[in-house]
Structures are given as structure tokens and as C-alpha cells.
Amino acid sequence: MSTQQSDAPADCEAEGKTNANNGSLSVSDVLAIMEPAQTVAISGHVNPDGDALGSALALRDLLEAMGKEVTVLLGQDSPPPALYEFLPNYHFVQASEYDETPDLYIVVDASTAKRLGTAEKLIERAGDTLVIDHHARCESFAQHYYSNTTAPATATLIWEIIKASALEPTLNMATYCYVAIMTDTGRFAFRNTDRSAFIDATEMVDIGVNPAEISKLVYENKTVQIMRLEALIIDRLQFAFDNRVVYTYLLLDDLTMLGLKRDDTEQIPTILRSIKGVEVAILFRDEGGEGVRVNLRSRGNYSVGNFAYALGGGGHAGAAGLTLALPLEESISTILDNLVKDPDFC
Ligand code: 5GP
Ligand code: MN
């Protein structure tokens, strides 16, 4: 039994909208939807993480093995994260350059249309649309949903689909799903880590996945520049609410100066949360004209997912994000003001 609390945004029902767990398909329904499609496009959320990438690539391999023509799209014009370049056949097409009309468009690891970036246009264009996801959801933008907010990663749902298909899981499929589950559970340590994560991982190891090798590639592969970035960010730590909250910031120029990309910041919020006594860790990233990206991490009972949702973003109880169209200083005060006003936090 999963001990994870549902982190559905509290206001879903108040808005008269349905939650993702309602009306989800069965695995056999998912396979039946995939079956007739000849051409399939897949994409995850913008600034894809290990789960979005691993889920999309594993699903690509499954659909290709079923004889379909599959394209994995990136909803952004910047390249995919270099961190995951070790994954086999790490190939993507930018959605802005994809003009086809696939029979089926599958969204993985995203619960809102706006998180799809330039791939959003596929929702209207594709013959059929299916979302496979583990985020809480209030809006419906696709025809079909296969979702479960207690799944530790979207890749656990993909793994279920692979196993329910008539095909044998391959080492590559297992590798993609393992990387996805390992990163979304923070190396099997975050509160979303449950029995199913370990069972799936065991099955993947049985197929030939090497946990030590993969862990080394993802977590022990930092450049000196990334270490310098971490030093800079730690140097700027600020504490609030009796040290229950820690926050820090990053300027666009910091990345340019260190020769880094925004993907290189992926592991920073988790580092901040590891400080003794901290309940909520926040990274503010000034993106210049595009506003300020806010990455939130929580431990304990407070749901940063609900908090982010109320401000137009989303995510899970323990990890969430949002964008504010405000200058950095105002973004920081807006977040702290909203936290102090939140009865769930205080
Ligand atoms: P991260 O801080 O690593 O970007 O995201 C943490 C979690 O929150 C991920 O599950 C991610 O998909 C979700 N998330 C981050 N930013 C947003 C956002 O702006 N909107 C929504 N709906 N989810 C977000
Ligand atoms: Mn995920």
C-alpha cells in the first residue's frame, strides 16, 4: 500500500474540475488506443527532467517495436539536457520544426497544456491525444488520460504499459525507465518512493540495468563549473521563518559567466532542502525578460504543489515550480508573503 498522500491541488473540486485520478483508463485501454496509430508523436514538459525524457524514450522504443513511426518532440528550441546524453538513441525533433499530423500524440509527465511549450500545437493537430502522467491535474486538454498521482514517476506507468504489451522489455527500455524513476525519487529517497519504485527497479536490474553505473553517470559527473555554481548559490543563502525556509537566487549572467545552461541547475533545489531544519527550499532564477522561475522543494507535510498551483504553477507535494512575471526582488517578497499567509504553512 502506498503511504504517499495525494497532492491534488485543493482547489480542483472548488473549481468544478475533475482530478486526474478520476476517469483514468486501464492499461489495456491504453494499448487499444495505441494499436491503430501508424504515426505517433511523443513529448514531455518543457525543460525536461529525467522522468520526462526517460518516459518518452522508453515509450518510443515500445511503439517502434510495435511497428509504428515515432517522433519524440522537444517543446523548446534549446537542446535536450546534456546530463542525459549517455542514454542510448538520445534523439529528439524540435516541435517548432515538426509539421506533421500524427495519428496519435502522447504527452508524458505533464498535466497542463502550457507545460508543453512549442509542442502544444499538436493537441489540436493530432488525430488522437493521450496523456500519461503522475501530476495532479485540474484541466483537461487531451482525449484520453492514463494517470495516477501516487505513482512515483511517470516511468512507472510506462513500465506497466510495456509489461502489459505483447513485447519483451528491452535493456534500453529498462535503462530509460530506471533513470526516470531514480531521478524523480531522488535516488529512491523522496517521499514519493514507494514499494512500486523498488519492485520496478528490481525488474530493471534483472534485465541488466547497472545501478552503480547509472548513478555515477547522473550524480557523479559534475563539471567544476557546476561545483562553482553550487558554491555561488550557497554563498547567497537567505533564511526566513525561523530557518524553516531557505532561499537563494540565480541570475542569467551567472550561468553565462560559468558557461552553463539552465539544465545544469536541476539538482540545486534538492541540495538546499538537505539543510538541517529546513522545511521549504526555494530557488529563484531570474530569466531576464521571461520573468522569474521559482523551484520549490518541501520536506515534512507542507505541500509546495498546492502552494505553486495557487500561484499559477504546479507540481507535487515535495517538488513544484512556477513562473512569476515580476522582477527578482518582488518575486521573492511575493513568495514569502504568500507563504506567511498560508494557514497550512504557519
Ligand atoms: P522543477 O522544480 O524540478 O522544475 O519541478 C518540480 C516539479 O514541479 C515537477 O514535477 C514539474 O513538472 C513541476 N513543475 C515545475 N514547474 C511547473 C509549472 O510551472 N507548472 C506546473 N504545472 N508544474 C510545474
Ligand atoms: Mn515526473
Short mmCIF file of C-alpha atoms and ligand atoms in Angstrom, two decimals:
data_model
loop_
_atom_site.label_atom_id
_atom_site.label_comp_id
_atom_site.label_asym_id
_atom_site.label_seq_id
_atom_site.Cartn_x
_atom_site.Cartn_y
_atom_site.Cartn_z
CA MET A 1 0.00 0.00 0.00
CA SER A 2 1.28 3.44 -0.84
CA THR A 3 1.75 5.77 2.11
CA GLN A 4 2.03 8.82 -0.09
CA GLN A 5 -0.57 11.50 0.45
CA SER A 6 -2.49 12.73 -2.53
CA ASP A 7 -1.11 16.09 -3.53
CA ALA A 8 -4.01 17.09 -5.72
CA PRO A 9 -4.41 20.86 -5.67
CA ALA A 10 -7.06 21.57 -3.07
CA ASP A 11 -8.95 23.97 -5.32
CA CYS A 12 -9.61 21.43 -8.08
CA GLU A 13 -13.02 20.49 -6.79
CA ALA A 14 -13.93 24.01 -5.77
CA GLU A 15 -13.44 25.00 -9.39
CA GLY A 16 -15.78 22.25 -10.50
CA LYS A 17 -12.93 20.50 -12.30
CA THR A 18 -12.04 16.85 -12.08
CA ASN A 19 -8.92 15.35 -10.61
CA ALA A 20 -6.55 13.22 -12.65
CA ASN A 21 -7.34 10.10 -10.70
CA ASN A 22 -10.93 10.23 -11.83
CA GLY A 23 -11.70 8.56 -15.11
CA SER A 24 -8.20 7.22 -15.79
CA LEU A 25 -8.02 4.41 -18.35
CA SER A 26 -6.83 0.87 -17.74
CA VAL A 27 -3.52 -0.37 -19.23
CA SER A 28 -5.39 -2.42 -21.80
CA ASP A 29 -7.36 0.69 -22.86
CA VAL A 30 -4.02 2.46 -23.36
CA LEU A 31 -2.72 -0.34 -25.59
CA ALA A 32 -6.00 -0.32 -27.53
CA ILE A 33 -5.63 3.43 -28.17
CA MET A 34 -2.03 2.94 -29.36
CA GLU A 35 -2.82 -0.07 -31.52
CA PRO A 36 -4.38 1.57 -34.63
CA ALA A 37 -1.96 4.53 -34.80
CA GLN A 38 0.65 4.35 -37.56
CA THR A 39 2.40 7.62 -36.75
CA VAL A 40 2.96 8.79 -33.19
CA ALA A 41 4.48 11.94 -31.68
CA ILE A 42 5.55 11.97 -28.02
CA SER A 43 6.59 14.87 -25.82
CA GLY A 44 7.13 15.69 -22.15
CA HIS A 45 7.18 19.04 -20.39
CA VAL A 46 9.49 21.92 -21.31
CA ASN A 47 12.91 21.88 -19.65
CA PRO A 48 12.53 18.12 -19.46
CA ASP A 49 13.86 16.22 -16.48
CA GLY A 50 14.94 12.58 -16.23
CA ASP A 51 11.36 11.35 -15.92
CA ALA A 52 10.02 13.30 -18.91
CA LEU A 53 12.96 12.20 -21.09
CA GLY A 54 13.18 8.59 -19.90
CA SER A 55 9.42 8.06 -20.18
CA ALA A 56 9.31 9.47 -23.72
CA LEU A 57 12.28 7.40 -24.92
CA ALA A 58 11.02 4.14 -23.38
CA LEU A 59 7.61 4.69 -24.94
CA ARG A 60 9.25 5.46 -28.29
CA ASP A 61 11.08 2.12 -28.23
CA LEU A 62 7.89 0.25 -27.34
CA LEU A 63 5.88 1.91 -30.11
CA GLU A 64 8.66 1.37 -32.64
CA ALA A 65 8.79 -2.30 -31.68
CA MET A 66 5.05 -2.35 -32.40
CA GLY A 67 5.89 -1.20 -35.94
CA LYS A 68 4.94 2.45 -35.68
CA GLU A 69 6.73 5.55 -36.92
CA VAL A 70 7.57 7.52 -33.79
CA THR A 71 8.96 11.02 -33.22
CA VAL A 72 9.99 12.30 -29.79
CA LEU A 73 9.50 16.05 -29.69
CA LEU A 74 11.09 18.73 -27.57
CA GLY A 75 8.79 21.64 -26.75
CA GLN A 76 11.68 24.11 -26.85
CA ASP A 77 14.32 25.26 -29.28
CA SER A 78 17.21 24.71 -26.87
CA PRO A 79 18.90 21.30 -26.98
CA PRO A 80 17.96 18.46 -24.61
CA PRO A 81 19.87 18.34 -21.29
CA ALA A 82 23.49 17.23 -21.69
CA LEU A 83 23.22 15.37 -18.36
CA TYR A 84 21.23 12.58 -20.02
CA GLU A 85 23.26 12.33 -23.21
CA PHE A 86 24.56 8.94 -22.09
CA LEU A 87 21.11 7.46 -22.75
CA PRO A 88 21.05 5.34 -25.91
CA ASN A 89 19.48 6.86 -29.05
CA TYR A 90 19.08 10.25 -27.38
CA HIS A 91 17.37 11.78 -30.42
CA PHE A 92 14.70 14.45 -30.49
CA VAL A 93 13.00 16.73 -33.00
CA GLN A 94 12.16 20.29 -32.05
CA ALA A 95 8.39 20.70 -32.08
CA SER A 96 8.73 24.08 -33.83
CA GLU A 97 10.16 22.20 -36.83
CA TYR A 98 7.66 19.35 -36.83
CA ASP A 99 4.85 19.94 -39.35
CA GLU A 100 3.32 16.50 -39.50
CA THR A 101 -0.12 15.37 -38.42
CA PRO A 102 0.45 12.22 -36.33
CA ASP A 103 -2.36 9.73 -35.79
CA LEU A 104 -1.63 9.92 -32.09
CA TYR A 105 0.08 12.49 -29.87
CA ILE A 106 1.16 11.21 -26.45
CA VAL A 107 2.08 13.61 -23.65
CA VAL A 108 4.18 12.21 -20.83
CA ASP A 109 4.89 13.74 -17.41
CA ALA A 110 2.86 16.95 -17.90
CA SER A 111 -0.57 17.91 -16.62
CA THR A 112 -1.19 21.25 -18.29
CA ALA A 113 -1.10 22.24 -21.96
CA LYS A 114 1.08 25.25 -21.25
CA ARG A 115 3.85 22.97 -19.93
CA LEU A 116 4.20 21.54 -23.45
CA GLY A 117 5.91 24.63 -24.86
CA THR A 118 6.03 24.63 -28.66
CA ALA A 119 4.55 21.09 -28.78
CA GLU A 120 1.21 22.43 -27.50
CA LYS A 121 0.00 22.92 -31.09
CA LEU A 122 -0.05 19.12 -31.55
CA ILE A 123 -3.08 18.87 -29.27
CA GLU A 124 -5.30 20.37 -31.99
CA ARG A 125 -3.49 18.82 -34.92
CA ALA A 126 -3.10 15.16 -33.94
CA GLY A 127 -5.78 12.59 -34.74
CA ASP A 128 -5.96 11.44 -31.12
CA THR A 129 -4.36 12.60 -27.87
CA LEU A 130 -3.32 10.63 -24.79
CA VAL A 131 -1.70 11.86 -21.58
CA ILE A 132 0.36 9.50 -19.37
CA ASP A 133 1.23 11.32 -16.17
CA HIS A 134 1.56 11.34 -12.39
CA HIS A 135 0.90 15.02 -11.62
CA ALA A 136 -2.30 16.30 -10.03
CA ARG A 137 -4.44 17.83 -12.75
CA CYS A 138 -7.40 20.16 -12.88
CA GLU A 139 -7.56 20.95 -16.57
CA SER A 140 -8.41 18.52 -19.37
CA PHE A 141 -6.76 19.14 -22.71
CA ALA A 142 -6.50 15.63 -24.21
CA GLN A 143 -8.94 12.95 -25.28
CA HIS A 144 -7.55 10.18 -23.06
CA TYR A 145 -5.76 10.07 -19.71
CA TYR A 146 -3.72 7.34 -18.11
CA SER A 147 -2.72 8.91 -14.82
CA ASN A 148 -2.06 8.17 -11.20
CA THR A 149 -0.92 10.84 -8.76
CA THR A 150 0.50 8.26 -6.35
CA ALA A 151 2.87 6.82 -8.99
CA PRO A 152 6.46 7.74 -8.01
CA ALA A 153 7.28 8.65 -11.61
CA THR A 154 5.56 8.73 -14.98
CA ALA A 155 8.02 5.99 -15.96
CA THR A 156 6.37 3.54 -13.53
CA LEU A 157 3.20 3.94 -15.64
CA ILE A 158 5.21 3.49 -18.85
CA TRP A 159 6.83 0.37 -17.38
CA GLU A 160 3.36 -1.02 -16.61
CA ILE A 161 2.31 -0.41 -20.22
CA ILE A 162 5.49 -2.06 -21.57
CA LYS A 163 4.90 -5.13 -19.40
CA ALA A 164 1.24 -5.36 -20.42
CA SER A 165 2.18 -5.28 -24.11
CA ALA A 166 2.91 -8.44 -26.06
CA LEU A 167 6.59 -7.44 -26.28
CA GLU A 168 9.53 -8.21 -24.02
CA PRO A 169 11.03 -5.17 -22.26
CA THR A 170 14.49 -4.44 -23.67
CA LEU A 171 17.60 -3.31 -21.77
CA ASN A 172 17.24 0.14 -23.33
CA MET A 173 13.61 0.46 -22.21
CA ALA A 174 14.64 -0.66 -18.71
CA THR A 175 17.51 1.85 -18.68
CA TYR A 176 15.27 4.77 -19.68
CA CYS A 177 12.68 3.86 -17.05
CA TYR A 178 15.30 3.27 -14.35
CA VAL A 179 16.88 6.69 -14.92
CA ALA A 180 13.43 8.27 -14.82
CA ILE A 181 12.43 6.59 -11.56
CA MET A 182 15.85 7.12 -9.94
CA THR A 183 15.84 10.86 -10.68
CA ASP A 184 12.16 11.51 -9.85
CA THR A 185 12.53 9.74 -6.49
CA GLY A 186 15.89 11.42 -5.75
CA ARG A 187 17.73 8.10 -5.76
CA PHE A 188 14.87 6.29 -4.06
CA ALA A 189 14.78 8.76 -1.17
CA PHE A 190 11.97 11.30 -1.69
CA ARG A 191 8.55 10.81 -0.14
CA ASN A 192 7.16 9.51 -3.43
CA THR A 193 9.48 6.48 -3.14
CA ASP A 194 7.24 3.52 -2.51
CA ARG A 195 7.20 -0.23 -2.95
CA SER A 196 6.42 0.01 -6.65
CA ALA A 197 9.59 2.04 -7.28
CA PHE A 198 11.71 -0.73 -5.76
CA ILE A 199 9.79 -3.52 -7.48
CA ASP A 200 10.16 -1.84 -10.88
CA ALA A 201 13.84 -1.14 -10.21
CA THR A 202 14.39 -4.80 -9.28
CA GLU A 203 12.81 -5.91 -12.54
CA MET A 204 15.04 -3.49 -14.46
CA VAL A 205 18.17 -4.73 -12.68
CA ASP A 206 17.13 -8.29 -13.57
CA ILE A 207 17.09 -7.21 -17.23
CA GLY A 208 20.64 -5.87 -16.93
CA VAL A 209 20.49 -2.29 -15.64
CA ASN A 210 23.56 -1.43 -13.55
CA PRO A 211 22.50 0.91 -10.68
CA ALA A 212 26.03 1.97 -9.70
CA GLU A 213 26.96 2.84 -13.26
CA ILE A 214 23.79 4.85 -13.86
CA SER A 215 24.05 6.64 -10.53
CA LYS A 216 27.64 7.62 -11.36
CA LEU A 217 26.62 8.98 -14.76
CA VAL A 218 23.84 11.14 -13.32
CA TYR A 219 25.16 12.19 -9.90
CA GLU A 220 28.95 11.93 -10.05
CA ASN A 221 29.56 13.60 -13.32
CA LYS A 222 29.63 17.26 -12.27
CA THR A 223 31.86 19.73 -14.01
CA VAL A 224 33.95 22.17 -11.99
CA GLN A 225 31.63 24.89 -13.29
CA ILE A 226 28.63 23.19 -11.72
CA MET A 227 30.50 22.96 -8.40
CA ARG A 228 31.25 26.69 -8.73
CA LEU A 229 27.57 27.36 -9.39
CA GLU A 230 26.66 25.43 -6.24
CA ALA A 231 29.22 27.47 -4.26
CA LEU A 232 27.71 30.71 -5.60
CA ILE A 233 24.22 29.66 -4.71
CA ILE A 234 25.21 28.53 -1.23
CA ASP A 235 27.03 31.82 -0.71
CA ARG A 236 23.72 33.64 -1.29
CA LEU A 237 21.56 31.60 1.09
CA GLN A 238 18.90 33.51 2.99
CA PHE A 239 16.77 32.08 5.80
CA ALA A 240 13.25 33.05 6.85
CA PHE A 241 10.55 31.93 9.30
CA ASP A 242 12.96 30.75 12.00
CA ASN A 243 15.08 28.94 9.42
CA ARG A 244 12.12 26.85 8.25
CA VAL A 245 12.59 28.39 4.79
CA VAL A 246 15.81 28.74 2.87
CA TYR A 247 16.04 30.58 -0.40
CA THR A 248 18.64 31.71 -2.85
CA TYR A 249 18.78 33.14 -6.34
CA LEU A 250 20.46 32.83 -9.67
CA LEU A 251 20.89 35.50 -12.32
CA LEU A 252 21.01 34.91 -16.04
CA ASP A 253 24.54 36.32 -16.08
CA ASP A 254 25.71 33.77 -13.50
CA LEU A 255 25.11 30.96 -15.95
CA THR A 256 26.70 32.85 -18.84
CA MET A 257 29.74 33.66 -16.70
CA LEU A 258 30.22 30.00 -15.78
CA GLY A 259 29.44 28.75 -19.29
CA LEU A 260 26.46 26.75 -18.02
CA LYS A 261 22.90 26.13 -19.19
CA ARG A 262 19.71 26.23 -17.16
CA ASP A 263 19.56 22.41 -17.16
CA ASP A 264 22.72 22.46 -15.07
CA THR A 265 20.66 23.84 -12.16
CA GLU A 266 18.39 20.77 -11.91
CA GLN A 267 19.94 19.34 -8.74
CA ILE A 268 20.28 22.67 -6.84
CA PRO A 269 16.84 22.81 -5.14
CA THR A 270 17.36 19.35 -3.66
CA ILE A 271 20.74 20.39 -2.24
CA LEU A 272 19.06 23.34 -0.49
CA ARG A 273 16.41 21.13 1.07
CA SER A 274 19.08 18.98 2.70
CA ILE A 275 19.98 21.75 5.18
CA LYS A 276 19.16 20.77 8.77
CA GLY A 277 15.81 22.12 9.98
CA VAL A 278 14.70 23.44 6.59
CA GLU A 279 11.12 22.64 5.61
CA VAL A 280 10.86 24.59 2.37
CA ALA A 281 13.73 25.36 -0.01
CA ILE A 282 13.33 27.85 -2.83
CA LEU A 283 15.49 28.71 -5.80
CA PHE A 284 14.62 31.93 -7.66
CA ARG A 285 16.02 32.00 -11.17
CA ASP A 286 15.89 35.36 -12.92
CA GLU A 287 15.30 34.55 -16.58
CA GLY A 288 15.63 38.12 -17.81
CA GLY A 289 12.60 39.16 -19.86
CA GLU A 290 10.85 35.85 -19.23
CA GLY A 291 10.26 36.55 -15.53
CA VAL A 292 11.46 34.57 -12.55
CA ARG A 293 11.27 30.78 -12.35
CA VAL A 294 10.64 29.56 -8.84
CA ASN A 295 11.65 25.99 -7.91
CA LEU A 296 10.23 24.79 -4.61
CA ARG A 297 11.09 21.75 -2.52
CA SER A 298 9.49 20.71 0.74
CA ARG A 299 10.00 18.01 3.30
CA GLY A 300 7.56 17.27 6.06
CA ASN A 301 3.87 17.70 5.46
CA TYR A 302 3.69 21.04 3.71
CA SER A 303 2.69 20.72 0.03
CA VAL A 304 4.60 23.09 -2.22
CA GLY A 305 2.47 21.63 -5.06
CA ASN A 306 -0.68 23.23 -3.64
CA PHE A 307 1.24 26.46 -3.00
CA ALA A 308 2.59 26.60 -6.56
CA TYR A 309 -0.79 25.73 -8.03
CA ALA A 310 -2.43 28.68 -6.25
CA LEU A 311 0.10 30.97 -7.97
CA GLY A 312 -0.34 29.51 -11.45
CA GLY A 313 2.26 26.75 -11.35
CA GLY A 314 2.07 23.14 -10.19
CA GLY A 315 3.94 20.01 -9.24
CA HIS A 316 3.91 17.57 -6.35
CA ALA A 317 3.75 17.89 -2.56
CA GLY A 318 7.54 17.70 -2.29
CA ALA A 319 8.65 19.39 -5.56
CA ALA A 320 6.91 22.11 -7.53
CA GLY A 321 7.55 25.13 -9.68
CA LEU A 322 6.02 28.29 -11.07
CA THR A 323 6.93 31.36 -13.06
CA LEU A 324 6.31 34.93 -11.86
CA ALA A 325 6.26 37.83 -14.31
CA LEU A 326 7.91 40.11 -11.75
CA PRO A 327 11.42 41.40 -11.07
CA LEU A 328 13.55 39.25 -8.75
CA GLU A 329 13.11 41.29 -5.54
CA GLU A 330 9.33 41.38 -5.95
CA SER A 331 9.21 37.69 -6.78
CA ILE A 332 11.00 36.89 -3.54
CA SER A 333 8.69 39.09 -1.46
CA THR A 334 5.59 37.71 -3.23
CA ILE A 335 6.54 34.14 -2.42
CA LEU A 336 7.43 34.91 1.21
CA ASP A 337 4.21 36.96 1.67
CA ASN A 338 2.12 34.14 0.28
CA LEU A 339 3.85 31.61 2.50
CA VAL A 340 3.20 33.65 5.64
CA LYS A 341 -0.47 33.99 4.63
CA ASP A 342 -0.86 30.25 4.09
CA PRO A 343 -2.51 28.62 7.12
CA ASP A 344 -1.14 25.24 6.01
CA PHE A 345 2.40 26.58 6.40
CA CYS A 346 2.07 28.70 9.53
P1 5GP B 1 11.27 21.55 -11.03
O1 5GP B 1 11.37 22.44 -9.83
O2 5GP B 1 12.22 20.42 -10.97
O3 5GP B 1 11.27 22.30 -12.31
O4 5GP B 1 9.81 20.91 -10.95
C1 5GP B 1 9.36 20.16 -9.84
C2 5GP B 1 8.00 19.55 -10.17
O5 5GP B 1 7.05 20.57 -10.38
C3 5GP B 1 8.00 18.73 -11.46
O6 5GP B 1 7.11 17.64 -11.28
C4 5GP B 1 7.48 19.68 -12.51
O7 5GP B 1 6.83 19.01 -13.53
C5 5GP B 1 6.51 20.55 -11.69
N1 5GP B 1 6.50 21.94 -12.19
C6 5GP B 1 7.56 22.77 -12.23
N2 5GP B 1 7.20 23.97 -12.73
C7 5GP B 1 5.88 23.90 -13.03
C8 5GP B 1 4.95 24.83 -13.59
O8 5GP B 1 5.25 25.99 -13.91
N3 5GP B 1 3.68 24.37 -13.76
C9 5GP B 1 3.29 23.11 -13.40
N4 5GP B 1 2.02 22.75 -13.61
N5 5GP B 1 4.16 22.22 -12.88
C10 5GP B 1 5.43 22.60 -12.68
MN MN B 2 7.77 13.04 -13.20
#
